[in-house]
PDB file of C-alpha atoms in Angstrom:
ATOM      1  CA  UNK A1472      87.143 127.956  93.276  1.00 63.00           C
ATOM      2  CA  UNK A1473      89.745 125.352  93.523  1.00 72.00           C
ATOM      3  CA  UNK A1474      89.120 121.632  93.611  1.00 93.00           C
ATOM      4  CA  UNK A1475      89.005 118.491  91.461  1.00 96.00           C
ATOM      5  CA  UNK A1476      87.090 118.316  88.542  1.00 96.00           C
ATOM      6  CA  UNK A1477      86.160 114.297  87.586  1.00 97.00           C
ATOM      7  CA  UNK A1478      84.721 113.668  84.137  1.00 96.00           C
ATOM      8  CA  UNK A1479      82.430 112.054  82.862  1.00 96.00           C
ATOM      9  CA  UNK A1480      79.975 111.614  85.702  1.00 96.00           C
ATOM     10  CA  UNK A1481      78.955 108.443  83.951  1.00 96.00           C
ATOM     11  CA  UNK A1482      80.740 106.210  81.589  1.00 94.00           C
ATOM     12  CA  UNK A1483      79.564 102.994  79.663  1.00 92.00           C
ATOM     13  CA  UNK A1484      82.068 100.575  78.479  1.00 89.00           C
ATOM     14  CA  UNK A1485      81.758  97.813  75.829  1.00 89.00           C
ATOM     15  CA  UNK A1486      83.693  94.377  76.333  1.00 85.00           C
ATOM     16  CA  UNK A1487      87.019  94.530  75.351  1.00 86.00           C
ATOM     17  CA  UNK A1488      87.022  97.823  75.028  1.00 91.00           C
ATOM     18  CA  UNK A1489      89.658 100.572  77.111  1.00 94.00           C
ATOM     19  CA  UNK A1490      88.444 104.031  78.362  1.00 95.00           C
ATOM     20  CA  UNK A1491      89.785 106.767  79.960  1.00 97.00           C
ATOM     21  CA  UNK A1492      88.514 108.384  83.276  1.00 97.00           C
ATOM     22  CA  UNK A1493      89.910 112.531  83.341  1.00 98.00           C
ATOM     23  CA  UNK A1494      90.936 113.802  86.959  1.00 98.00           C
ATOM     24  CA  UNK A1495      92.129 117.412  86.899  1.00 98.00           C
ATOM     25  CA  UNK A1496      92.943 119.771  90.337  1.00 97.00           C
ATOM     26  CA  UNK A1497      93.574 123.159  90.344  1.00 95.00           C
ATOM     27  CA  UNK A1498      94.524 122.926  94.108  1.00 93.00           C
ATOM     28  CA  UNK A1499      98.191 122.622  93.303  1.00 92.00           C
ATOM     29  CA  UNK A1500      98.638 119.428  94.906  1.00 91.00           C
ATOM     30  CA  UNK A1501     101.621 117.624  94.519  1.00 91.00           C
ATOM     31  CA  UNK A1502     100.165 114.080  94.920  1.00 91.00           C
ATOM     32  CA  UNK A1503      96.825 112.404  92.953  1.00 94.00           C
ATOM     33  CA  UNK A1504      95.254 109.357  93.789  1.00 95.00           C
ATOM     34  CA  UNK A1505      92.827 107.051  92.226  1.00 97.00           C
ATOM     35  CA  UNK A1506      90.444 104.939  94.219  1.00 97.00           C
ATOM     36  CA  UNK A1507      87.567 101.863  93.044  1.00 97.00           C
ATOM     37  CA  UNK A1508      84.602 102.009  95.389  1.00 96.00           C
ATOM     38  CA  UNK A1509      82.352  98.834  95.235  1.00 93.00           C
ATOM     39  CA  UNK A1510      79.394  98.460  97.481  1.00 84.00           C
ATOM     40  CA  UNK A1511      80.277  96.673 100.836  1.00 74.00           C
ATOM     41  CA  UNK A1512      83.984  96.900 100.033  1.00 77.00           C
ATOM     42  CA  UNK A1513      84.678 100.563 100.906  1.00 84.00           C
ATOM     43  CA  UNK A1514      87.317 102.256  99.003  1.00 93.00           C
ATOM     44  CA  UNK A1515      90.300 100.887  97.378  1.00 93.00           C
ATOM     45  CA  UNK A1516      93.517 102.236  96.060  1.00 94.00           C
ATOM     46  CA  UNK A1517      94.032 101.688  92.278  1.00 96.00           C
ATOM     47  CA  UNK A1518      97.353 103.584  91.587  1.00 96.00           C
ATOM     48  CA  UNK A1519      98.606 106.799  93.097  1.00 94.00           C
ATOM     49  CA  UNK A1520     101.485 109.824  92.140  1.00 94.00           C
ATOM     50  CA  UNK A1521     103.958 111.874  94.517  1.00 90.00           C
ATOM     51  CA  UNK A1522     104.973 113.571  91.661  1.00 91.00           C
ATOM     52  CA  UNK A1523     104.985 114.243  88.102  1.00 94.00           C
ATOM     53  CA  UNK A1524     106.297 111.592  85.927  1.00 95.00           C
ATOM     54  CA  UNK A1525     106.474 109.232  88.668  1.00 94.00           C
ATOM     55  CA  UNK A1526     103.179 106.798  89.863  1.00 95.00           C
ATOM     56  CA  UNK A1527     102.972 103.637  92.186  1.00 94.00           C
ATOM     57  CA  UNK A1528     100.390 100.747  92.208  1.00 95.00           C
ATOM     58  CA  UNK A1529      98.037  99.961  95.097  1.00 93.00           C
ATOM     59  CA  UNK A1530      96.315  97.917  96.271  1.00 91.00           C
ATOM     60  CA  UNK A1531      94.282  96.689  92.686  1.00 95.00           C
ATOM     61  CA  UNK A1532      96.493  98.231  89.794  1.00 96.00           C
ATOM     62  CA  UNK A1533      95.657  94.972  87.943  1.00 96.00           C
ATOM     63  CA  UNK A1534      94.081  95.849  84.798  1.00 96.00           C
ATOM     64  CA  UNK A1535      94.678  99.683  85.534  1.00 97.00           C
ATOM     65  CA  UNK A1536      96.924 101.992  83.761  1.00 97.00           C
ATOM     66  CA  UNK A1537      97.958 105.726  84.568  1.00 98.00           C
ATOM     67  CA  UNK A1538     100.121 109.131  83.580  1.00 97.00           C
ATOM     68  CA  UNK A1539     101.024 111.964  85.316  1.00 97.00           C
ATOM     69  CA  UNK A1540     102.763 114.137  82.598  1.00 97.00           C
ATOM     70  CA  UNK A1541     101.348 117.269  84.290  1.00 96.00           C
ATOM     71  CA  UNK A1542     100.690 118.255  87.925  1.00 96.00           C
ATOM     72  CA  UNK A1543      97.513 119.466  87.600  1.00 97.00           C
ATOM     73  CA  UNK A1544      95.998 116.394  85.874  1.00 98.00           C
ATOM     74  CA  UNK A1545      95.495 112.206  86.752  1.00 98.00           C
ATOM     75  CA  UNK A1546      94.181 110.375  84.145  1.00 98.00           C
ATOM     76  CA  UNK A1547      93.554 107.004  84.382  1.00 98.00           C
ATOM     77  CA  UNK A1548      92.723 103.755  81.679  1.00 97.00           C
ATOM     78  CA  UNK A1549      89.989 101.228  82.388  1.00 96.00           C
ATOM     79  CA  UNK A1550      91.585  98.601  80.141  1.00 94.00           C
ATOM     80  CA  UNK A1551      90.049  95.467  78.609  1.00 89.00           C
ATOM     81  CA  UNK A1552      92.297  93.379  81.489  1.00 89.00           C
ATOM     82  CA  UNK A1553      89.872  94.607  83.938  1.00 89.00           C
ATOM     83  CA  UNK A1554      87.315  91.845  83.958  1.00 87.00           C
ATOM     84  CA  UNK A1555      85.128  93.931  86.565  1.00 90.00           C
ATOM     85  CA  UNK A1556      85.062  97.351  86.104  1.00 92.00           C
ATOM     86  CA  UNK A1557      81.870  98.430  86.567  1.00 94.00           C
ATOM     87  CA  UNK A1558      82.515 100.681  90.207  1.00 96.00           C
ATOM     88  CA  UNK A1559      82.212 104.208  91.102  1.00 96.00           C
ATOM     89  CA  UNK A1560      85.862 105.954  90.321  1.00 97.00           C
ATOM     90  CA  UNK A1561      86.909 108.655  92.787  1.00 97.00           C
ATOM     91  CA  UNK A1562      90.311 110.495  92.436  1.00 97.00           C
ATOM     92  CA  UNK A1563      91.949 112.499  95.265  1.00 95.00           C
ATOM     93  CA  UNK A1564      94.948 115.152  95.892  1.00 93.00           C
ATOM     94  CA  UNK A1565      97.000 115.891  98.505  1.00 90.00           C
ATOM     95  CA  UNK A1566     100.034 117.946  99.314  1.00 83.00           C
ATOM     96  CA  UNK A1567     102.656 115.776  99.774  1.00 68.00           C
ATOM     97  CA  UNK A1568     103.521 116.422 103.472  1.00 63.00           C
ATOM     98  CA  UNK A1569      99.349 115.979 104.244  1.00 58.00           C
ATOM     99  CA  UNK A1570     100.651 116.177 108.140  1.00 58.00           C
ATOM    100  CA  UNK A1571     101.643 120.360 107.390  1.00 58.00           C
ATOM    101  CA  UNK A1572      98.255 120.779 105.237  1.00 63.00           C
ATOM    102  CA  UNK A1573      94.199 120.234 104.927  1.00 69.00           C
ATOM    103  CA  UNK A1574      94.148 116.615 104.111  1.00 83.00           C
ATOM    104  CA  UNK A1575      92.368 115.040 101.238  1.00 89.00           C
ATOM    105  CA  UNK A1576      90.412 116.842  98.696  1.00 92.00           C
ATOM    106  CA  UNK A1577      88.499 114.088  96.621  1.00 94.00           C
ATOM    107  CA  UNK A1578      86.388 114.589  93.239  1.00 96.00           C
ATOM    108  CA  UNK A1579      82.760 113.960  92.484  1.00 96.00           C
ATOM    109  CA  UNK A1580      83.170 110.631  90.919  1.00 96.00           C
ATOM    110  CA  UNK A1581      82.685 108.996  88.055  1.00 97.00           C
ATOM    111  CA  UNK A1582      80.212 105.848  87.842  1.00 96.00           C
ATOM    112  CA  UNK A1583      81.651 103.392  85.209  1.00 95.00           C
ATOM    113  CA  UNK A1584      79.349 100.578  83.565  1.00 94.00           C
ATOM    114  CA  UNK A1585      80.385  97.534  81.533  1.00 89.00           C
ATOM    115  CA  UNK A1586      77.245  97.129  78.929  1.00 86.00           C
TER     116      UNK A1586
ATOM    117  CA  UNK B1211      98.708  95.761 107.052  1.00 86.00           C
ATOM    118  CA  UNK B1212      96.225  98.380 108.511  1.00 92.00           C
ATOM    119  CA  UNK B1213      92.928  97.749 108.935  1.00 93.00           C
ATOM    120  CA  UNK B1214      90.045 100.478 109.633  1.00 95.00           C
ATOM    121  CA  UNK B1215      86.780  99.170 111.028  1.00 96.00           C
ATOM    122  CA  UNK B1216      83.696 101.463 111.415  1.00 96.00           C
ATOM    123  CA  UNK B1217      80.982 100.285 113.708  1.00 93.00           C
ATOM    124  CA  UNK B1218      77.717 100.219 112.985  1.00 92.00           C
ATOM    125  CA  UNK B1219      77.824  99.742 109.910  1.00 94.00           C
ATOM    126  CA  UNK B1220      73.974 101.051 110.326  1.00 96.00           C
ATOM    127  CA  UNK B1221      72.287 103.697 112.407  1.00 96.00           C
ATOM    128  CA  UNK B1222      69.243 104.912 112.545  1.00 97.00           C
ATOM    129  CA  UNK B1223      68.339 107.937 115.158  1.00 96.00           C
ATOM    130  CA  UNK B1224      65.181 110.284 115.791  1.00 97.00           C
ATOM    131  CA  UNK B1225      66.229 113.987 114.639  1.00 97.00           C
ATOM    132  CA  UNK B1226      67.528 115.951 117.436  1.00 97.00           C
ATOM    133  CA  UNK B1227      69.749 112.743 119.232  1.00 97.00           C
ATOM    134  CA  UNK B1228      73.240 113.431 119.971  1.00 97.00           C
ATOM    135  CA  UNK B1229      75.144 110.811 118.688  1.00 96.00           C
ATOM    136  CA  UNK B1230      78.720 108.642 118.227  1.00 97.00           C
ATOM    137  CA  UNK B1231      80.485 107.105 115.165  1.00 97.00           C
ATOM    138  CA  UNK B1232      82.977 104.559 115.665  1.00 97.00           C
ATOM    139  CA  UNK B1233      86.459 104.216 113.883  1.00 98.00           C
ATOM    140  CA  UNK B1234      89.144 101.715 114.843  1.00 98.00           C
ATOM    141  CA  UNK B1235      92.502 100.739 113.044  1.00 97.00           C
ATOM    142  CA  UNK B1236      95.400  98.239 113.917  1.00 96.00           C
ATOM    143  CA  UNK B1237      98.483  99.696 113.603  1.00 93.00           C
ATOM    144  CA  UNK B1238      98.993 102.900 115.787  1.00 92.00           C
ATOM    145  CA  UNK B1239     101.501 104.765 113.215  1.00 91.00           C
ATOM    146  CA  UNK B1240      99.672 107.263 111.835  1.00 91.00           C
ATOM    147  CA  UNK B1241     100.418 110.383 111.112  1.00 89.00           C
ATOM    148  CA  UNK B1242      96.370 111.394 110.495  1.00 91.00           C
ATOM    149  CA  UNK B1243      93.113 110.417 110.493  1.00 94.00           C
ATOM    150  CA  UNK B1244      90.300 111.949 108.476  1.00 95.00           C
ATOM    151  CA  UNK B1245      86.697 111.639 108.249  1.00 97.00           C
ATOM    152  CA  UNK B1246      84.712 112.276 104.883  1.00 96.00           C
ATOM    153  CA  UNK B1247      80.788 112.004 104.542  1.00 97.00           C
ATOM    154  CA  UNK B1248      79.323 110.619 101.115  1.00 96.00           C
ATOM    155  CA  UNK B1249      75.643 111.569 100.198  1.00 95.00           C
ATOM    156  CA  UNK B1250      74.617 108.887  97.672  1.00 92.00           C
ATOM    157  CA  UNK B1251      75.992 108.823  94.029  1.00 90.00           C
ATOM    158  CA  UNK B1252      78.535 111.444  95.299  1.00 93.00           C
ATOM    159  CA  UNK B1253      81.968 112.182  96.243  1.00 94.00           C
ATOM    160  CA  UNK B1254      83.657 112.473  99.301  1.00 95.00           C
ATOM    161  CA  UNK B1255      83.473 115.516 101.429  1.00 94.00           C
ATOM    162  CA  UNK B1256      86.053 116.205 104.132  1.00 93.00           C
ATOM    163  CA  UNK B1257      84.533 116.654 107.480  1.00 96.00           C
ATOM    164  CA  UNK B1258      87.455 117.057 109.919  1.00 95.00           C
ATOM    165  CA  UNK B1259      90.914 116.173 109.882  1.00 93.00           C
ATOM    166  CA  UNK B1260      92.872 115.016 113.028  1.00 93.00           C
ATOM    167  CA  UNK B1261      97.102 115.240 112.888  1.00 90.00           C
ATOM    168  CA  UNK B1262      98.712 112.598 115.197  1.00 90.00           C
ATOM    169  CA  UNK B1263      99.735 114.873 117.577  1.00 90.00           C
ATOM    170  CA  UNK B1264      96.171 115.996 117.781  1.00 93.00           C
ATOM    171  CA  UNK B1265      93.797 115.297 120.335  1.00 95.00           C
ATOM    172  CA  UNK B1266      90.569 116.248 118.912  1.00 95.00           C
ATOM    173  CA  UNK B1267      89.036 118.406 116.147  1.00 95.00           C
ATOM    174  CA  UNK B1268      85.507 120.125 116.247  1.00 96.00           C
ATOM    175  CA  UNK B1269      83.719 121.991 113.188  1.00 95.00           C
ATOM    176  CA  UNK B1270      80.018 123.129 113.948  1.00 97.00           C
ATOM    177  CA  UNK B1271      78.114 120.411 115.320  1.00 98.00           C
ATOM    178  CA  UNK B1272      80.944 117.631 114.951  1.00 98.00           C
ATOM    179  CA  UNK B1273      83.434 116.716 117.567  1.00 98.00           C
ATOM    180  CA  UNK B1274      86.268 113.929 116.164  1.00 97.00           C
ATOM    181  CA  UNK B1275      88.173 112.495 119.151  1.00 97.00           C
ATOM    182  CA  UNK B1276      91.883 109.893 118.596  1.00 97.00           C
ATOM    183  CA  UNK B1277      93.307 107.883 120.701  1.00 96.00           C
ATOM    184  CA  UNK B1278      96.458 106.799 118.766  1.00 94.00           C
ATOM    185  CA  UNK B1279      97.607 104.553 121.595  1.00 93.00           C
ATOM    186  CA  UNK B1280      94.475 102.498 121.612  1.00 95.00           C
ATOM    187  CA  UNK B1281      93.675 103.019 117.774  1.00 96.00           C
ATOM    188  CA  UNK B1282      90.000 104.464 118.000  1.00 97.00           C
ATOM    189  CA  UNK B1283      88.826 107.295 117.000  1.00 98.00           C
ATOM    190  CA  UNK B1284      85.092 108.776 117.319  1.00 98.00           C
ATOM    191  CA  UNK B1285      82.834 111.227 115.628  1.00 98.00           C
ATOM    192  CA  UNK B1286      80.396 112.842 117.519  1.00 98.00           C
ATOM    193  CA  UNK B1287      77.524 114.899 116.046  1.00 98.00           C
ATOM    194  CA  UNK B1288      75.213 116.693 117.995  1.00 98.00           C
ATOM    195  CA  UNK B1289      71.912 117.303 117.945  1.00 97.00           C
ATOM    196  CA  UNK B1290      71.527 115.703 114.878  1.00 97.00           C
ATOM    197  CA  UNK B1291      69.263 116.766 111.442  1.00 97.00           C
ATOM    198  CA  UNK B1292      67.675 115.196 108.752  1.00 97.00           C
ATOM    199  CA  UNK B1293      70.105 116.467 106.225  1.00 97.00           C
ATOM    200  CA  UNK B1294      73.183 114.895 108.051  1.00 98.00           C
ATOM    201  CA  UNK B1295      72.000 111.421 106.462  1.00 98.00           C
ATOM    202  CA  UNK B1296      74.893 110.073 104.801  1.00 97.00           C
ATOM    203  CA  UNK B1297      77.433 107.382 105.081  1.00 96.00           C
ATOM    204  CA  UNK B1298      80.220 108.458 107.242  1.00 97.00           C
ATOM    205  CA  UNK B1299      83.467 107.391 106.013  1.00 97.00           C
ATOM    206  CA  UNK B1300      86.677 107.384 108.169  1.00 96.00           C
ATOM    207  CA  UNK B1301      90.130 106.947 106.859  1.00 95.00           C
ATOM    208  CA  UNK B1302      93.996 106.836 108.108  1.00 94.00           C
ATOM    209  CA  UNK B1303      96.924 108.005 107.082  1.00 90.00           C
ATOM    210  CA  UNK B1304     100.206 105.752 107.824  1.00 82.00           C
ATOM    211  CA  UNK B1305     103.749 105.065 106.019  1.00 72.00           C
ATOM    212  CA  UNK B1306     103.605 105.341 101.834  1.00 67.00           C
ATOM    213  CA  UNK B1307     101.141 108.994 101.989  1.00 68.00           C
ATOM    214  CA  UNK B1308      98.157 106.385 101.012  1.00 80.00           C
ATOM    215  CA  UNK B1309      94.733 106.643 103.202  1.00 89.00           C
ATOM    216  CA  UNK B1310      93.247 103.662 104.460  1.00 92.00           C
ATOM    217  CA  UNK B1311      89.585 103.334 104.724  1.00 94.00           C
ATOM    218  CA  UNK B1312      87.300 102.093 106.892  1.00 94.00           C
ATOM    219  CA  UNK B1313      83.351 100.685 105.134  1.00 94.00           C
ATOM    220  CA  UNK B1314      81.532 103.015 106.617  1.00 95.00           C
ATOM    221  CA  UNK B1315      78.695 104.209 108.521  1.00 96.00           C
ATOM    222  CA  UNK B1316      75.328 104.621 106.902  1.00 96.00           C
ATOM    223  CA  UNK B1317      73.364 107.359 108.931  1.00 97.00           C
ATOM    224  CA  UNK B1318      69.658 107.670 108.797  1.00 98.00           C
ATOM    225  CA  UNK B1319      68.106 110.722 110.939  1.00 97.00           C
ATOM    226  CA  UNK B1320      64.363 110.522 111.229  1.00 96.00           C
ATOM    227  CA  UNK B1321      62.450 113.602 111.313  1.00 93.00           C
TER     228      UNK B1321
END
């Protein structure tokens, strides 16, 4: 079945410490996405990629760091910059023209804790 | 900037009540609008999706209306079941390919 595959479903992070949240589709999605979702804030847009090699900040890249070496994968770094990352991480795909296709397809999350 | 708003933010209904979800957003250049639901500690699940030249969308029990030209849309679920408890999530699509969400619904359905 295709979809995205988030992992891990829950990550603890020491202070000053980076870690890396996996995103992989097998939808063969040009674009990825990677939202923060904070209780009472809704989602926000961390960074997001049209295409491989390339990525764009949004809305809170501060602290944030991506790649997109392959289509098929989104990972992205929690680094020690981020002075509040404890959120629930959820990363998306799209085809790029989402007006000629089925919209979002979003993963299953992954809850990260600073301990 | 576009801004989604979602009222209530709270609803609580007997099971079997038809009811309405409320979306609104600022800037009338879409080219969609989408609506997810979220169970809790989960992901986002795509409920309908509505193009701009769209009207409405239906899938089972749910009815999504837009009105680009006023910037509202509406989800409407029909006689509604305990397991369609959720927060109901909508979110629109402008300039950039980068969705825009709206806080949310919470949905409680009583049995």
């Amino acid at each position: 079945d295709g979809g995205i595959t988030q992992s891990p479903k829950y990550l603890f992070r020491k202070e000053g410490q980076n870690v890396t949240l996996s995103c992989e589709q097998n939808l063969n999605h040009d674009a990825m996405y990677w939202y923060r979702q904070d209780p009472g804030q809704g989602l926000r847009l961390i960074y997001y990629s049209q295409i491989v090699n390339d990525f764009q900040k949004g809305d809170i890249a501060e602290g944030y760091s991506v790649s997109r070496e392959k289509k098929e994968s989104f990972p992205l770094t929690v680094t020690s910059a981020q002075k509040n990352p404890t959120a629930f991480y959820l990363c998306a795909s799209s085809i790029k023209r989402v007006r000629d296709g089925d919209g979002y397809t979003f993963g299953s999350g992954t809850r990260l804790t600073v301990v | 900037k576009q801004e989604v708003t979602q009222i209530p933010a709270a609803l609580s209904v007997p099971e079997g009540e038809n009811l309405v979800l409320n979306c609104s957003f600022t800037d009338s250049a879409i080219y969609n609008l989408q609506w997810f639901r979220q169970d809790p500690g989960k992901g986002l699940t795509s409920l309908l999706l509505i193009q701009s030249s769209q009207r409405e969308q239906t899938s089972g029990r749910l009815n999504a209306s837009l009105d680009k030209s006023s910037g509202r849309s509406t989800l409407y679920i029909a006689a509604s079941q305990p397991g369609d408890s959720a927060t109901y999530l909508c979110a629109v699509e402008g300039g950039a390919q980068k969705l825009v969400f709206g806080q949310g619904t919470r949905l409680t359905i009583n049995p």
